[in-house]
mmCIF file with all atom_site columns, C-alpha atoms in Angstrom:
data_model
loop_
_atom_site.group_PDB
_atom_site.id
_atom_site.type_symbol
_atom_site.label_atom_id
_atom_site.label_alt_id
_atom_site.label_comp_id
_atom_site.label_asym_id
_atom_site.label_entity_id
_atom_site.label_seq_id
_atom_site.pdbx_PDB_ins_code
_atom_site.Cartn_x
_atom_site.Cartn_y
_atom_site.Cartn_z
_atom_site.occupancy
_atom_site.B_iso_or_equiv
_atom_site.pdbx_formal_charge
_atom_site.auth_seq_id
_atom_site.auth_comp_id
_atom_site.auth_asym_id
_atom_site.auth_atom_id
_atom_site.pdbx_PDB_model_num
ATOM 1   C CA . MET A 1 1   ? -3.452  18.576  -4.798  1.00 75.00 ? 1   MET A CA 1
ATOM 2   C CA . MET A 1 2   ? -3.823  16.393  -2.126  1.00 83.00 ? 2   MET A CA 1
ATOM 3   C CA . PHE A 1 3   ? -4.428  13.474  -4.390  1.00 83.00 ? 3   PHE A CA 1
ATOM 4   C CA . GLU A 1 4   ? -1.197  13.830  -6.178  1.00 90.00 ? 4   GLU A CA 1
ATOM 5   C CA . VAL A 1 5   ? 1.047   13.962  -3.053  1.00 91.00 ? 5   VAL A CA 1
ATOM 6   C CA . LEU A 1 6   ? -0.857  10.564  -1.901  1.00 92.00 ? 6   LEU A CA 1
ATOM 7   C CA . ASN A 1 7   ? 0.043   9.362   -5.177  1.00 91.00 ? 7   ASN A CA 1
ATOM 8   C CA . VAL A 1 8   ? 3.541   10.003  -4.968  1.00 94.00 ? 8   VAL A CA 1
ATOM 9   C CA . ILE A 1 9   ? 3.882   8.828   -1.005  1.00 94.00 ? 9   ILE A CA 1
ATOM 10  C CA . GLY A 1 10  ? 2.166   5.596   -1.309  1.00 94.00 ? 10  GLY A CA 1
ATOM 11  C CA . THR A 1 11  ? 3.788   4.653   -4.863  1.00 95.00 ? 11  THR A CA 1
ATOM 12  C CA . ILE A 1 12  ? 7.294   5.481   -3.099  1.00 94.00 ? 12  ILE A CA 1
ATOM 13  C CA . ALA A 1 13  ? 6.348   3.325   -0.080  1.00 93.00 ? 13  ALA A CA 1
ATOM 14  C CA . PHE A 1 14  ? 5.068   0.327   -1.773  1.00 94.00 ? 14  PHE A CA 1
ATOM 15  C CA . ALA A 1 15  ? 7.839   0.244   -4.395  1.00 94.00 ? 15  ALA A CA 1
ATOM 16  C CA . LEU A 1 16  ? 10.099  0.029   -1.521  1.00 92.00 ? 16  LEU A CA 1
ATOM 17  C CA . SER A 1 17  ? 7.940   -2.431  -0.033  1.00 91.00 ? 17  SER A CA 1
ATOM 18  C CA . GLY A 1 18  ? 8.119   -4.576  -3.135  1.00 92.00 ? 18  GLY A CA 1
ATOM 19  C CA . VAL A 1 19  ? 12.084  -4.431  -3.339  1.00 92.00 ? 19  VAL A CA 1
ATOM 20  C CA . LEU A 1 20  ? 12.251  -5.041  0.097   1.00 89.00 ? 20  LEU A CA 1
ATOM 21  C CA . VAL A 1 21  ? 10.407  -8.507  -0.369  1.00 90.00 ? 21  VAL A CA 1
ATOM 22  C CA . ALA A 1 22  ? 12.380  -9.317  -3.442  1.00 92.00 ? 22  ALA A CA 1
ATOM 23  C CA . MET A 1 23  ? 15.630  -8.800  -1.761  1.00 90.00 ? 23  MET A CA 1
ATOM 24  C CA . GLU A 1 24  ? 14.466  -11.216 1.102   1.00 88.00 ? 24  GLU A CA 1
ATOM 25  C CA . GLU A 1 25  ? 13.597  -13.901 -1.636  1.00 91.00 ? 25  GLU A CA 1
ATOM 26  C CA . ARG A 1 26  ? 16.771  -13.067 -3.332  1.00 92.00 ? 26  ARG A CA 1
ATOM 27  C CA . TYR A 1 27  ? 15.186  -12.119 -6.551  1.00 94.00 ? 27  TYR A CA 1
ATOM 28  C CA . ASP A 1 28  ? 17.718  -10.463 -9.436  1.00 94.00 ? 28  ASP A CA 1
ATOM 29  C CA . LEU A 1 29  ? 17.110  -6.934  -10.617 1.00 94.00 ? 29  LEU A CA 1
ATOM 30  C CA . MET A 1 30  ? 14.785  -7.696  -12.804 1.00 96.00 ? 30  MET A CA 1
ATOM 31  C CA . GLY A 1 31  ? 12.683  -9.442  -10.042 1.00 95.00 ? 31  GLY A CA 1
ATOM 32  C CA . VAL A 1 32  ? 13.096  -6.316  -7.909  1.00 95.00 ? 32  VAL A CA 1
ATOM 33  C CA . TYR A 1 33  ? 11.573  -3.985  -10.566 1.00 97.00 ? 33  TYR A CA 1
ATOM 34  C CA . ILE A 1 34  ? 8.764   -6.281  -11.288 1.00 96.00 ? 34  ILE A CA 1
ATOM 35  C CA . LEU A 1 35  ? 7.513   -6.837  -7.889  1.00 95.00 ? 35  LEU A CA 1
ATOM 36  C CA . GLY A 1 36  ? 8.131   -3.195  -7.027  1.00 95.00 ? 36  GLY A CA 1
ATOM 37  C CA . PHE A 1 37  ? 6.044   -2.266  -9.932  1.00 96.00 ? 37  PHE A CA 1
ATOM 38  C CA . ILE A 1 38  ? 3.337   -4.541  -9.444  1.00 95.00 ? 38  ILE A CA 1
ATOM 39  C CA . THR A 1 39  ? 3.332   -3.549  -5.582  1.00 94.00 ? 39  THR A CA 1
ATOM 40  C CA . ALA A 1 40  ? 3.003   0.040   -6.625  1.00 95.00 ? 40  ALA A CA 1
ATOM 41  C CA . PHE A 1 41  ? 0.489   0.250   -9.393  1.00 94.00 ? 41  PHE A CA 1
ATOM 42  C CA . GLY A 1 42  ? -1.388  -2.945  -8.796  1.00 92.00 ? 42  GLY A CA 1
ATOM 43  C CA . GLY A 1 43  ? -3.924  -1.757  -6.334  1.00 91.00 ? 43  GLY A CA 1
ATOM 44  C CA . GLY A 1 44  ? -4.752  1.093   -8.539  1.00 89.00 ? 44  GLY A CA 1
ATOM 45  C CA . ALA A 1 45  ? -5.255  -1.046  -11.889 1.00 89.00 ? 45  ALA A CA 1
ATOM 46  C CA . VAL A 1 46  ? -7.345  -3.346  -9.466  1.00 88.00 ? 46  VAL A CA 1
ATOM 47  C CA . ARG A 1 47  ? -9.448  -0.614  -8.395  1.00 87.00 ? 47  ARG A CA 1
ATOM 48  C CA . ASN A 1 48  ? -9.838  1.012   -11.922 1.00 85.00 ? 48  ASN A CA 1
ATOM 49  C CA . LEU A 1 49  ? -11.363 -2.305  -13.273 1.00 84.00 ? 49  LEU A CA 1
ATOM 50  C CA . LEU A 1 50  ? -13.684 -2.519  -10.228 1.00 81.00 ? 50  LEU A CA 1
ATOM 51  C CA . ILE A 1 51  ? -15.278 1.092   -11.029 1.00 79.00 ? 51  ILE A CA 1
ATOM 52  C CA . GLY A 1 52  ? -15.141 0.713   -14.709 1.00 78.00 ? 52  GLY A CA 1
ATOM 53  C CA . LEU A 1 53  ? -12.109 2.447   -15.438 1.00 78.00 ? 53  LEU A CA 1
ATOM 54  C CA . PRO A 1 54  ? -10.106 1.238   -18.634 1.00 76.00 ? 54  PRO A CA 1
ATOM 55  C CA . VAL A 1 55  ? -7.103  -0.315  -17.960 1.00 70.00 ? 55  VAL A CA 1
ATOM 56  C CA . SER A 1 56  ? -5.296  1.498   -19.860 1.00 74.00 ? 56  SER A CA 1
ATOM 57  C CA . ALA A 1 57  ? -5.711  4.556   -17.453 1.00 75.00 ? 57  ALA A CA 1
ATOM 58  C CA . LEU A 1 58  ? -3.008  3.174   -15.562 1.00 76.00 ? 58  LEU A CA 1
ATOM 59  C CA . TRP A 1 59  ? 0.096   4.205   -18.443 1.00 80.00 ? 59  TRP A CA 1
ATOM 60  C CA . ASP A 1 60  ? -1.338  7.914   -18.127 1.00 83.00 ? 60  ASP A CA 1
ATOM 61  C CA . GLN A 1 61  ? 0.895   8.004   -14.869 1.00 83.00 ? 61  GLN A CA 1
ATOM 62  C CA . GLY A 1 62  ? 4.326   8.356   -16.561 1.00 87.00 ? 62  GLY A CA 1
ATOM 63  C CA . PRO A 1 63  ? 6.104   10.855  -14.282 1.00 91.00 ? 63  PRO A CA 1
ATOM 64  C CA . LEU A 1 64  ? 4.916   8.042   -11.166 1.00 94.00 ? 64  LEU A CA 1
ATOM 65  C CA . PHE A 1 65  ? 6.537   5.160   -13.173 1.00 95.00 ? 65  PHE A CA 1
ATOM 66  C CA . THR A 1 66  ? 9.785   7.372   -13.317 1.00 95.00 ? 66  THR A CA 1
ATOM 67  C CA . VAL A 1 67  ? 9.822   8.189   -9.456  1.00 95.00 ? 67  VAL A CA 1
ATOM 68  C CA . ALA A 1 68  ? 9.198   4.534   -8.723  1.00 96.00 ? 68  ALA A CA 1
ATOM 69  C CA . PHE A 1 69  ? 12.146  3.347   -10.987 1.00 96.00 ? 69  PHE A CA 1
ATOM 70  C CA . VAL A 1 70  ? 14.500  5.702   -9.518  1.00 96.00 ? 70  VAL A CA 1
ATOM 71  C CA . VAL A 1 71  ? 13.522  4.993   -5.622  1.00 95.00 ? 71  VAL A CA 1
ATOM 72  C CA . MET A 1 72  ? 13.672  1.169   -6.484  1.00 96.00 ? 72  MET A CA 1
ATOM 73  C CA . SER A 1 73  ? 17.390  1.420   -8.276  1.00 96.00 ? 73  SER A CA 1
ATOM 74  C CA . ILE A 1 74  ? 18.608  3.434   -5.327  1.00 94.00 ? 74  ILE A CA 1
ATOM 75  C CA . ALA A 1 75  ? 17.377  0.836   -2.733  1.00 91.00 ? 75  ALA A CA 1
ATOM 76  C CA . PHE A 1 76  ? 19.024  -1.996  -5.220  1.00 92.00 ? 76  PHE A CA 1
ATOM 77  C CA . VAL A 1 77  ? 22.365  -0.098  -5.302  1.00 92.00 ? 77  VAL A CA 1
ATOM 78  C CA . PHE A 1 78  ? 22.257  1.203   -1.515  1.00 89.00 ? 78  PHE A CA 1
ATOM 79  C CA . PRO A 1 79  ? 20.254  -1.949  0.337   1.00 85.00 ? 79  PRO A CA 1
ATOM 80  C CA . LYS A 1 80  ? 21.369  -0.636  3.764   1.00 81.00 ? 80  LYS A CA 1
ATOM 81  C CA . ILE A 1 81  ? 19.173  2.260   3.535   1.00 75.00 ? 81  ILE A CA 1
ATOM 82  C CA . LEU A 1 82  ? 16.329  -0.344  3.874   1.00 73.00 ? 82  LEU A CA 1
ATOM 83  C CA . ARG A 1 83  ? 17.335  -2.010  6.941   1.00 70.00 ? 83  ARG A CA 1
ATOM 84  C CA . TRP A 1 84  ? 16.729  0.361   9.720   1.00 64.00 ? 84  TRP A CA 1
ATOM 85  C CA . THR A 1 85  ? 13.192  -0.309  9.441   1.00 62.00 ? 85  THR A CA 1
ATOM 86  C CA . LEU A 1 86  ? 13.581  -3.434  11.607  1.00 51.00 ? 86  LEU A CA 1
ATOM 87  C CA . LEU A 1 87  ? 10.176  -4.786  10.708  1.00 56.00 ? 87  LEU A CA 1
ATOM 88  C CA . ARG A 1 88  ? 9.790   -7.988  9.021   1.00 57.00 ? 88  ARG A CA 1
ATOM 89  C CA . ARG A 1 89  ? 8.672   -8.490  5.255   1.00 59.00 ? 89  ARG A CA 1
ATOM 90  C CA . GLY A 1 90  ? 8.533   -4.566  4.857   1.00 70.00 ? 90  GLY A CA 1
ATOM 91  C CA . ILE A 1 91  ? 5.624   -3.918  7.047   1.00 83.00 ? 91  ILE A CA 1
ATOM 92  C CA . PHE A 1 92  ? 6.759   -0.403  7.628   1.00 87.00 ? 92  PHE A CA 1
ATOM 93  C CA . PHE A 1 93  ? 6.520   0.544   4.152   1.00 89.00 ? 93  PHE A CA 1
ATOM 94  C CA . ASP A 1 94  ? 3.185   -1.408  3.260   1.00 89.00 ? 94  ASP A CA 1
ATOM 95  C CA . ALA A 1 95  ? 1.894   0.435   6.056   1.00 92.00 ? 95  ALA A CA 1
ATOM 96  C CA . ILE A 1 96  ? 2.765   4.246   4.683   1.00 93.00 ? 96  ILE A CA 1
ATOM 97  C CA . GLY A 1 97  ? 1.429   2.751   1.149   1.00 94.00 ? 97  GLY A CA 1
ATOM 98  C CA . LEU A 1 98  ? -1.827  1.196   2.970   1.00 95.00 ? 98  LEU A CA 1
ATOM 99  C CA . GLY A 1 99  ? -2.757  4.835   4.441   1.00 96.00 ? 99  GLY A CA 1
ATOM 100 C CA . ALA A 1 100 ? -1.582  6.693   2.059   1.00 96.00 ? 100 ALA A CA 1
ATOM 101 C CA . PHE A 1 101 ? -3.358  4.644   -1.006  1.00 95.00 ? 101 PHE A CA 1
ATOM 102 C CA . SER A 1 102 ? -6.576  3.794   1.278   1.00 96.00 ? 102 SER A CA 1
ATOM 103 C CA . VAL A 1 103 ? -7.101  7.528   1.592   1.00 96.00 ? 103 VAL A CA 1
ATOM 104 C CA . GLN A 1 104 ? -6.420  8.160   -2.280  1.00 94.00 ? 104 GLN A CA 1
ATOM 105 C CA . GLY A 1 105 ? -8.501  5.279   -3.324  1.00 93.00 ? 105 GLY A CA 1
ATOM 106 C CA . ALA A 1 106 ? -11.610 6.826   -1.325  1.00 95.00 ? 106 ALA A CA 1
ATOM 107 C CA . LEU A 1 107 ? -10.862 10.002  -2.646  1.00 94.00 ? 107 LEU A CA 1
ATOM 108 C CA . PHE A 1 108 ? -10.498 8.792   -6.436  1.00 91.00 ? 108 PHE A CA 1
ATOM 109 C CA . ALA A 1 109 ? -14.175 7.335   -5.648  1.00 93.00 ? 109 ALA A CA 1
ATOM 110 C CA . GLN A 1 110 ? -15.674 10.461  -4.057  1.00 93.00 ? 110 GLN A CA 1
ATOM 111 C CA . SER A 1 111 ? -14.449 12.557  -7.116  1.00 91.00 ? 111 SER A CA 1
ATOM 112 C CA . MET A 1 112 ? -16.189 10.492  -9.740  1.00 91.00 ? 112 MET A CA 1
ATOM 113 C CA . GLY A 1 113 ? -19.748 10.889  -7.527  1.00 92.00 ? 113 GLY A CA 1
ATOM 114 C CA . LEU A 1 114 ? -19.626 7.263   -6.550  1.00 93.00 ? 114 LEU A CA 1
ATOM 115 C CA . PRO A 1 115 ? -21.676 6.224   -3.128  1.00 95.00 ? 115 PRO A CA 1
ATOM 116 C CA . LEU A 1 116 ? -20.108 5.515   0.278   1.00 96.00 ? 116 LEU A CA 1
ATOM 117 C CA . SER A 1 117 ? -20.159 1.730   -0.445  1.00 95.00 ? 117 SER A CA 1
ATOM 118 C CA . ALA A 1 118 ? -17.903 2.312   -3.495  1.00 94.00 ? 118 ALA A CA 1
ATOM 119 C CA . CYS A 1 119 ? -15.662 4.418   -1.629  1.00 95.00 ? 119 CYS A CA 1
ATOM 120 C CA . ILE A 1 120 ? -14.827 1.782   0.726   1.00 96.00 ? 120 ILE A CA 1
ATOM 121 C CA . ALA A 1 121 ? -14.304 -0.938  -1.653  1.00 94.00 ? 121 ALA A CA 1
ATOM 122 C CA . ALA A 1 122 ? -11.859 1.768   -3.434  1.00 94.00 ? 122 ALA A CA 1
ATOM 123 C CA . ALA A 1 123 ? -9.781  2.469   -0.432  1.00 95.00 ? 123 ALA A CA 1
ATOM 124 C CA . ALA A 1 124 ? -9.772  -1.417  0.371   1.00 94.00 ? 124 ALA A CA 1
ATOM 125 C CA . LEU A 1 125 ? -8.879  -2.091  -3.173  1.00 92.00 ? 125 LEU A CA 1
ATOM 126 C CA . THR A 1 126 ? -6.268  0.648   -3.511  1.00 94.00 ? 126 THR A CA 1
ATOM 127 C CA . GLY A 1 127 ? -4.648  -0.107  -0.430  1.00 94.00 ? 127 GLY A CA 1
ATOM 128 C CA . THR A 1 128 ? -4.353  -3.644  -0.388  1.00 93.00 ? 128 THR A CA 1
ATOM 129 C CA . GLY A 1 129 ? -4.538  -4.716  -4.307  1.00 92.00 ? 129 GLY A CA 1
ATOM 130 C CA . GLY A 1 130 ? -0.288  -3.953  -4.997  1.00 92.00 ? 130 GLY A CA 1
ATOM 131 C CA . GLY A 1 131 ? 0.436   -5.775  -1.557  1.00 89.00 ? 131 GLY A CA 1
ATOM 132 C CA . MET A 1 132 ? -1.767  -8.683  -2.299  1.00 91.00 ? 132 MET A CA 1
ATOM 133 C CA . ILE A 1 133 ? -0.305  -9.424  -6.031  1.00 93.00 ? 133 ILE A CA 1
ATOM 134 C CA . ARG A 1 134 ? 3.125   -8.859  -4.433  1.00 92.00 ? 134 ARG A CA 1
ATOM 135 C CA . ASP A 1 135 ? 2.705   -11.641 -1.796  1.00 90.00 ? 135 ASP A CA 1
ATOM 136 C CA . VAL A 1 136 ? 1.253   -14.231 -4.217  1.00 91.00 ? 136 VAL A CA 1
ATOM 137 C CA . LEU A 1 137 ? 4.157   -13.444 -6.842  1.00 92.00 ? 137 LEU A CA 1
ATOM 138 C CA . ALA A 1 138 ? 6.651   -14.142 -3.923  1.00 91.00 ? 138 ALA A CA 1
ATOM 139 C CA . GLY A 1 139 ? 5.145   -17.214 -2.889  1.00 90.00 ? 139 GLY A CA 1
ATOM 140 C CA . ARG A 1 140 ? 4.175   -15.417 0.503   1.00 87.00 ? 140 ARG A CA 1
ATOM 141 C CA . LYS A 1 141 ? 1.014   -15.301 2.389   1.00 82.00 ? 141 LYS A CA 1
ATOM 142 C CA . PRO A 1 142 ? -1.039  -12.384 1.704   1.00 82.00 ? 142 PRO A CA 1
ATOM 143 C CA . LEU A 1 143 ? -0.542  -9.705  4.653   1.00 74.00 ? 143 LEU A CA 1
ATOM 144 C CA . PHE A 1 144 ? -4.444  -9.213  4.611   1.00 74.00 ? 144 PHE A CA 1
ATOM 145 C CA . LEU A 1 145 ? -4.781  -12.624 5.397   1.00 76.00 ? 145 LEU A CA 1
ATOM 146 C CA . GLN A 1 146 ? -2.281  -12.529 8.475   1.00 74.00 ? 146 GLN A CA 1
ATOM 147 C CA . LYS A 1 147 ? -3.646  -12.406 11.882  1.00 74.00 ? 147 LYS A CA 1
ATOM 148 C CA . GLU A 1 148 ? -2.866  -8.930  12.766  1.00 78.00 ? 148 GLU A CA 1
ATOM 149 C CA . ILE A 1 149 ? -5.496  -6.182  11.530  1.00 88.00 ? 149 ILE A CA 1
ATOM 150 C CA . TYR A 1 150 ? -4.537  -5.311  7.921   1.00 90.00 ? 150 TYR A CA 1
ATOM 151 C CA . ILE A 1 151 ? -7.230  -4.407  5.367   1.00 91.00 ? 151 ILE A CA 1
ATOM 152 C CA . ALA A 1 152 ? -10.128 -3.767  8.286   1.00 93.00 ? 152 ALA A CA 1
ATOM 153 C CA . TRP A 1 153 ? -7.894  -0.321  8.721   1.00 96.00 ? 153 TRP A CA 1
ATOM 154 C CA . THR A 1 154 ? -9.180  0.817   5.158   1.00 96.00 ? 154 THR A CA 1
ATOM 155 C CA . LEU A 1 155 ? -12.564 1.022   6.264   1.00 96.00 ? 155 LEU A CA 1
ATOM 156 C CA . ILE A 1 156 ? -11.404 4.412   8.065   1.00 97.00 ? 156 ILE A CA 1
ATOM 157 C CA . PRO A 1 157 ? -10.628 6.650   5.034   1.00 97.00 ? 157 PRO A CA 1
ATOM 158 C CA . GLY A 1 158 ? -13.022 4.875   3.358   1.00 96.00 ? 158 GLY A CA 1
ATOM 159 C CA . VAL A 1 159 ? -15.881 5.822   5.541   1.00 97.00 ? 159 VAL A CA 1
ATOM 160 C CA . ILE A 1 160 ? -14.230 9.317   6.449   1.00 96.00 ? 160 ILE A CA 1
ATOM 161 C CA . VAL A 1 161 ? -13.721 10.304  2.871   1.00 96.00 ? 161 VAL A CA 1
ATOM 162 C CA . GLY A 1 162 ? -16.804 8.464   1.612   1.00 94.00 ? 162 GLY A CA 1
ATOM 163 C CA . LEU A 1 163 ? -19.157 10.443  3.929   1.00 95.00 ? 163 LEU A CA 1
ATOM 164 C CA . GLY A 1 164 ? -17.037 13.725  3.339   1.00 92.00 ? 164 GLY A CA 1
ATOM 165 C CA . ILE A 1 165 ? -16.517 14.079  6.932   1.00 89.00 ? 165 ILE A CA 1
ATOM 166 C CA . LEU A 1 166 ? -13.133 15.550  6.639   1.00 83.00 ? 166 LEU A CA 1
ATOM 167 C CA . THR A 1 167 ? -12.065 16.580  3.385   1.00 82.00 ? 167 THR A CA 1
ATOM 168 C CA . GLY A 1 168 ? -8.967  19.572  4.010   1.00 90.00 ? 168 GLY A CA 1
ATOM 169 C CA . PRO A 1 169 ? -5.236  18.728  3.194   1.00 91.00 ? 169 PRO A CA 1
ATOM 170 C CA . ALA A 1 170 ? -4.429  18.402  7.146   1.00 93.00 ? 170 ALA A CA 1
ATOM 171 C CA . GLU A 1 171 ? -7.438  16.451  7.872   1.00 95.00 ? 171 GLU A CA 1
ATOM 172 C CA . LEU A 1 172 ? -6.397  13.751  4.859   1.00 95.00 ? 172 LEU A CA 1
ATOM 173 C CA . LEU A 1 173 ? -2.836  13.714  5.991   1.00 95.00 ? 173 LEU A CA 1
ATOM 174 C CA . ALA A 1 174 ? -4.067  13.040  9.631   1.00 96.00 ? 174 ALA A CA 1
ATOM 175 C CA . ILE A 1 175 ? -6.062  9.805   8.477   1.00 97.00 ? 175 ILE A CA 1
ATOM 176 C CA . VAL A 1 176 ? -3.237  8.442   6.626   1.00 97.00 ? 176 VAL A CA 1
ATOM 177 C CA . ILE A 1 177 ? -0.964  9.036   9.394   1.00 96.00 ? 177 ILE A CA 1
ATOM 178 C CA . LEU A 1 178 ? -3.808  7.542   11.867  1.00 97.00 ? 178 LEU A CA 1
ATOM 179 C CA . VAL A 1 179 ? -4.352  4.243   9.526   1.00 97.00 ? 179 VAL A CA 1
ATOM 180 C CA . VAL A 1 180 ? -0.079  4.015   9.274   1.00 95.00 ? 180 VAL A CA 1
ATOM 181 C CA . VAL A 1 181 ? 0.194   4.116   13.196  1.00 95.00 ? 181 VAL A CA 1
ATOM 182 C CA . LEU A 1 182 ? -2.983  1.403   13.654  1.00 96.00 ? 182 LEU A CA 1
ATOM 183 C CA . ARG A 1 183 ? -1.542  -0.982  11.327  1.00 93.00 ? 183 ARG A CA 1
ATOM 184 C CA . LEU A 1 184 ? 2.044   -1.112  12.691  1.00 91.00 ? 184 LEU A CA 1
ATOM 185 C CA . CYS A 1 185 ? 0.443   -1.233  16.464  1.00 92.00 ? 185 CYS A CA 1
ATOM 186 C CA . SER A 1 186 ? -1.657  -4.073  15.107  1.00 91.00 ? 186 SER A CA 1
ATOM 187 C CA . VAL A 1 187 ? 1.767   -5.829  14.126  1.00 87.00 ? 187 VAL A CA 1
ATOM 188 C CA . TYR A 1 188 ? 3.734   -4.745  17.084  1.00 86.00 ? 188 TYR A CA 1
ATOM 189 C CA . TYR A 1 189 ? 0.983   -5.631  19.693  1.00 90.00 ? 189 TYR A CA 1
ATOM 190 C CA . ASN A 1 190 ? -0.234  -8.683  17.948  1.00 88.00 ? 190 ASN A CA 1
ATOM 191 C CA . TRP A 1 191 ? -3.960  -7.208  17.612  1.00 89.00 ? 191 TRP A CA 1
ATOM 192 C CA . ARG A 1 192 ? -6.407  -9.374  16.148  1.00 88.00 ? 192 ARG A CA 1
ATOM 193 C CA . LEU A 1 193 ? -9.944  -9.716  14.935  1.00 85.00 ? 193 LEU A CA 1
ATOM 194 C CA . PRO A 1 194 ? -12.351 -12.184 16.504  1.00 84.00 ? 194 PRO A CA 1
ATOM 195 C CA . ASN A 1 195 ? -12.503 -15.546 14.606  1.00 78.00 ? 195 ASN A CA 1
ATOM 196 C CA . ARG A 1 196 ? -14.545 -18.640 15.254  1.00 77.00 ? 196 ARG A CA 1
ATOM 197 C CA . ALA A 1 197 ? -13.726 -22.209 14.243  1.00 71.00 ? 197 ALA A CA 1
ATOM 198 C CA . VAL A 1 198 ? -16.572 -24.359 12.810  1.00 74.00 ? 198 VAL A CA 1
#
């Protein structure tokens, strides 16, 4: 049940993130739908390829495609509902998608009996894959390459879920909230990982 809830949350958040980026780039309606769908479902498709599932598994998510379509249509018709986020480049929705999908990706790998490394990789790819494809298509520098900490936050659900430390619905939701808060804080406070020049 929690897996499906996270799937819906992540799909809505990433669909809105894609819509916001498309509107900022002044794409037409079709461009909005394409960018929104790719953002919402791209991460899951990349994850499935990595762990050996057929790409056709993506098309078994008919209800989620409908949810994404309805949400994107509402956001396009009433764009003012997106302005309250006050964060550049759809960071708010992207952070929610990152949290929900990274936990969902880790759960997906764990449910298949895959090792910890696969749970970490699935969390990272599911959480960041759609946003990465979105930014590349929009001609932007991908968020996971920005100076603020991004993909590193997916290690938290990857490790915790992969080790089976916290598995209850409330605990999983708490992990999602933690990732969202940490991602937003990393943008707001400009947190960065150490780097070194050659």
